[in-house]
Structures are given as C-alpha cells and as structure tokens.
Amino acid sequence: RSSLMVGGGGTAKTSTALMYLQKFSLDTMLSKRINFSSATTPFGLQRAIEGEVERKTGKTFCPPGGKRLTVFLDDASMPLVNKWGDQVTNELTRQLVEFGGFYFLEREKRGEFKRIENMQYIAAMGQPGGGRNDVPNRLKSKFLVFNMVLPSTVGVDNIYGSILRARFNPKQSVEASVIAT
C-alpha cells in the first residue's frame, strides 16, 4: 500500500523518504522524486511518470528492465485549488494510485487507459495552512498515513548535542568560552 507522511516543517518527512529509497538495490528497484508546487500541472505529472516507464505490451507500461519503481511525491499539498475547489493534479495522482494508470494524452488515443505496472508511491505533505492546501480525502484514502512530529528538546539535544560536544571540546583546541555557551 502507498504511504503518506504528514507533518509540519522540520519533521524530516523528505529525509525519511530519501533514506528509505537509498536502501533499495538499483538492480531491482528504481526511484523517482517529483516535487509538487503551485505550478505543478496534471500534464507535467503525467509526463514525469511516463518518462520513467517503457511499453510492456499494448497499453501496458512498466519501469525498464523488469524493475519496480517507487515514486516519491514531495509536498503533495502544494498544487493549486481551482475555482471549483478541486486539485486536479492530486485527482490525477489518485487515479494513478487507485487504478494503476491514467488516460493517454495523445489526441488519437484519447479516452484509452494507459496501465502502469510495478509502481509504488510514497508522498509527503505539510499540515494544511500557511499556503498549503489539504489534499482531497479521496486521495488520502489510498494511502497509509503517518503523522510526523517534531522531536522533543531532549531528543534534539541527544542528537545534535552529542555531535557538537564531540566537535567542540578541549581536545580539539576549542576555547572554554565557546564550549560553555
């Protein structure tokens, strides 16, 4: 099942997804990162996905070399909401995740469904507000949702404090006045 990470800024959504993607062997798994913004269009999203797959048979496409492809959709809450309250880019995303493909863009094949196999999806979005929209519930229902929270002050001190204490210490010829602050 596809996964969606939701959280405020600084909760390591993107870092978590990228670290996860690095664990795969390139012999079996490919990855594609697509950054959403207010300028992301359904056409641009579809072209980005189509650029990563090749024809398998007829109207069925898949990643090259019989591999799988994990698509990371970063900032999924950023596409614009149109005057009817829709996020058309996210509706295309839903169609891709739910039905495993989308319709051909070419005029002579319009209305024909392009099936895309061996794909999985990871998405990240900020909490709605401050220029970020909420994604449609129809899209969220296709994902396993994880809420990413900011680490506590103690957690930050444990992580970064130990790094700083190792770097700034008397053995490194750092003045005591720098260490004390």
Coordinates of C-alpha atoms in Angstrom, one line a residue:
R1 CA 0.0 0.0 0.0
S2 CA 1.2 3.5 -0.6
S3 CA 2.3 5.7 2.3
L4 CA 1.7 9.4 3.1
M5 CA 3.8 11.3 5.7
V6 CA 2.1 14.3 7.1
G7 CA 3.8 16.8 9.4
G8 CA 5.0 20.3 10.0
G9 CA 8.2 21.8 8.7
G10 CA 11.3 20.2 10.1
T11 CA 9.8 16.8 10.9
A12 CA 12.1 15.0 8.4
K13 CA 9.4 13.8 6.0
T14 CA 11.6 14.2 2.9
S15 CA 14.7 13.0 4.7
T16 CA 12.9 9.9 5.9
A17 CA 11.6 9.1 2.4
L18 CA 15.0 9.6 0.8
M19 CA 16.8 7.5 3.3
Y20 CA 14.2 4.7 2.8
L21 CA 14.7 4.9 -1.0
Q22 CA 18.5 4.6 -0.7
K23 CA 18.2 1.2 0.9
F24 CA 17.0 -0.4 -2.3
S25 CA 19.3 -2.2 -4.7
L26 CA 19.3 -0.5 -8.2
D27 CA 19.2 -4.0 -9.7
T28 CA 15.6 -4.4 -8.6
M29 CA 14.2 -1.0 -7.6
L30 CA 14.3 2.4 -9.2
S31 CA 13.1 5.6 -7.6
K32 CA 11.7 8.9 -8.9
R33 CA 11.3 12.1 -6.9
I34 CA 8.6 14.5 -8.0
N35 CA 8.4 17.9 -6.2
F36 CA 4.9 19.3 -6.2
S37 CA 4.4 23.1 -6.2
S38 CA 1.7 25.5 -7.1
A39 CA 2.9 25.3 -10.7
T40 CA 2.6 21.5 -10.9
T41 CA 0.1 20.6 -13.5
P42 CA -1.6 17.2 -14.3
F43 CA 0.1 17.3 -17.7
G44 CA 3.6 17.8 -16.0
L45 CA 2.9 15.0 -13.5
Q46 CA 1.8 12.6 -16.2
R47 CA 4.8 13.4 -18.4
A48 CA 7.2 12.9 -15.4
I49 CA 5.7 9.4 -14.8
E50 CA 5.7 8.5 -18.5
G51 CA 9.3 9.4 -18.7
E52 CA 10.2 6.7 -16.3
V53 CA 8.4 3.8 -17.9
E54 CA 8.5 1.8 -21.2
R55 CA 5.9 -0.1 -23.1
K56 CA 5.5 -3.7 -22.0
T57 CA 2.6 -4.8 -24.2
G58 CA -0.1 -2.8 -26.0
K59 CA -1.4 -0.2 -23.5
T60 CA 0.6 -1.6 -20.5
F61 CA 3.7 0.1 -19.4
C62 CA 6.3 -0.6 -16.6
P63 CA 9.7 0.6 -15.4
P64 CA 12.6 -0.5 -17.6
G65 CA 14.4 -3.8 -17.1
G66 CA 11.6 -5.6 -15.2
K67 CA 12.4 -3.5 -12.2
R68 CA 9.9 -1.8 -9.7
L69 CA 9.7 1.9 -9.4
T70 CA 9.0 3.9 -6.2
V71 CA 7.7 7.4 -6.8
F72 CA 8.2 9.9 -4.1
L73 CA 5.7 12.8 -4.3
D74 CA 7.1 15.6 -2.2
D75 CA 4.9 18.5 -1.0
A76 CA 1.7 16.8 -2.2
S77 CA -0.4 19.6 -0.6
M78 CA 1.0 22.3 -2.8
P79 CA -0.9 22.1 -6.2
L80 CA -3.4 24.9 -6.7
V81 CA -7.1 24.5 -6.0
N82 CA -9.2 25.6 -9.0
K83 CA -12.3 27.8 -8.8
W84 CA -14.5 24.7 -8.2
G85 CA -12.4 23.6 -5.2
D86 CA -10.6 20.8 -7.0
Q87 CA -6.9 19.9 -7.0
V88 CA -6.7 18.5 -10.5
T89 CA -3.1 17.4 -10.1
N90 CA -4.0 15.4 -7.0
E91 CA -7.0 13.9 -8.7
L92 CA -4.7 12.5 -11.4
T93 CA -2.4 11.3 -8.6
R94 CA -5.4 9.5 -7.1
Q95 CA -6.3 7.9 -10.4
L96 CA -2.7 6.7 -10.8
V97 CA -2.6 5.2 -7.3
E98 CA -6.1 3.7 -7.3
F99 CA -6.4 2.4 -10.8
G100 CA -2.8 1.8 -11.7
G101 CA -2.6 4.3 -14.6
F102 CA -4.1 7.1 -16.5
Y103 CA -5.5 8.0 -19.9
F104 CA -3.4 8.7 -22.9
L105 CA -2.7 12.4 -23.7
E106 CA -2.2 11.8 -27.4
R107 CA -5.2 13.0 -29.5
E108 CA -5.5 9.8 -31.5
K109 CA -5.6 7.7 -28.3
R110 CA -7.6 10.0 -26.0
G111 CA -10.1 8.0 -23.9
E112 CA -7.9 4.9 -23.8
F113 CA -6.4 3.8 -20.5
K114 CA -2.7 3.5 -20.1
R115 CA -2.0 0.8 -17.4
I116 CA 1.3 1.3 -15.5
E117 CA 2.6 -1.7 -13.5
N118 CA 5.2 -2.4 -10.9
M119 CA 4.8 1.0 -9.2
Q120 CA 4.5 2.1 -5.6
Y121 CA 4.1 5.5 -4.1
I122 CA 5.4 7.5 -1.1
A123 CA 4.1 11.0 -0.5
A124 CA 4.8 13.8 1.9
M125 CA 2.8 16.9 2.8
G126 CA 2.8 19.6 5.3
Q127 CA -0.1 20.4 7.6
P128 CA -2.8 22.4 5.8
G129 CA -2.5 26.2 6.3
G130 CA 0.1 28.8 5.5
G131 CA -0.1 28.4 1.8
R132 CA -0.5 24.6 1.9
N133 CA -3.8 23.0 1.0
D134 CA -5.3 19.9 2.3
V135 CA -5.3 17.0 -0.2
P136 CA -8.6 15.6 -1.2
N137 CA -10.0 12.8 1.1
R138 CA -10.4 10.6 -2.0
L139 CA -6.6 10.7 -2.4
K140 CA -5.8 10.4 1.3
S141 CA -7.9 7.2 1.5
K142 CA -5.5 5.5 -0.9
F143 CA -2.5 5.9 1.5
L144 CA -1.4 4.6 4.8
V145 CA -1.0 7.9 6.7
F146 CA 1.9 8.6 9.1
N147 CA 1.9 11.7 11.3
M148 CA 5.5 13.0 11.7
V149 CA 6.1 15.1 14.8
L150 CA 8.9 17.4 15.8
P151 CA 11.4 15.8 18.2
S152 CA 11.4 17.0 21.8
T153 CA 14.1 19.3 23.1
V154 CA 15.7 16.4 24.9
G155 CA 15.7 14.4 21.6
V156 CA 17.3 17.3 19.7
D157 CA 19.9 17.7 22.4
N158 CA 20.7 14.0 22.3
I159 CA 21.2 14.0 18.6
Y160 CA 22.8 17.4 17.9
G161 CA 24.3 18.0 21.3
S162 CA 26.4 14.9 21.1
I163 CA 27.7 15.9 17.7
L164 CA 28.5 19.4 18.9
R165 CA 30.1 18.2 22.1
A166 CA 32.4 15.8 20.1
R167 CA 33.4 18.7 17.7
F168 CA 33.8 21.5 20.2
N169 CA 35.8 20.2 23.1
P170 CA 39.2 21.0 24.7
K171 CA 40.9 18.1 22.8
Q172 CA 40.0 20.0 19.6
S173 CA 41.7 23.1 20.9
V174 CA 38.4 25.0 21.3
E175 CA 38.4 27.7 23.9
A176 CA 36.5 27.1 27.1
S177 CA 34.3 30.2 26.4
V178 CA 32.9 28.6 23.2
I179 CA 32.2 25.3 25.0
A180 CA 30.3 27.0 27.9
T181 CA 27.8 28.6 25.6

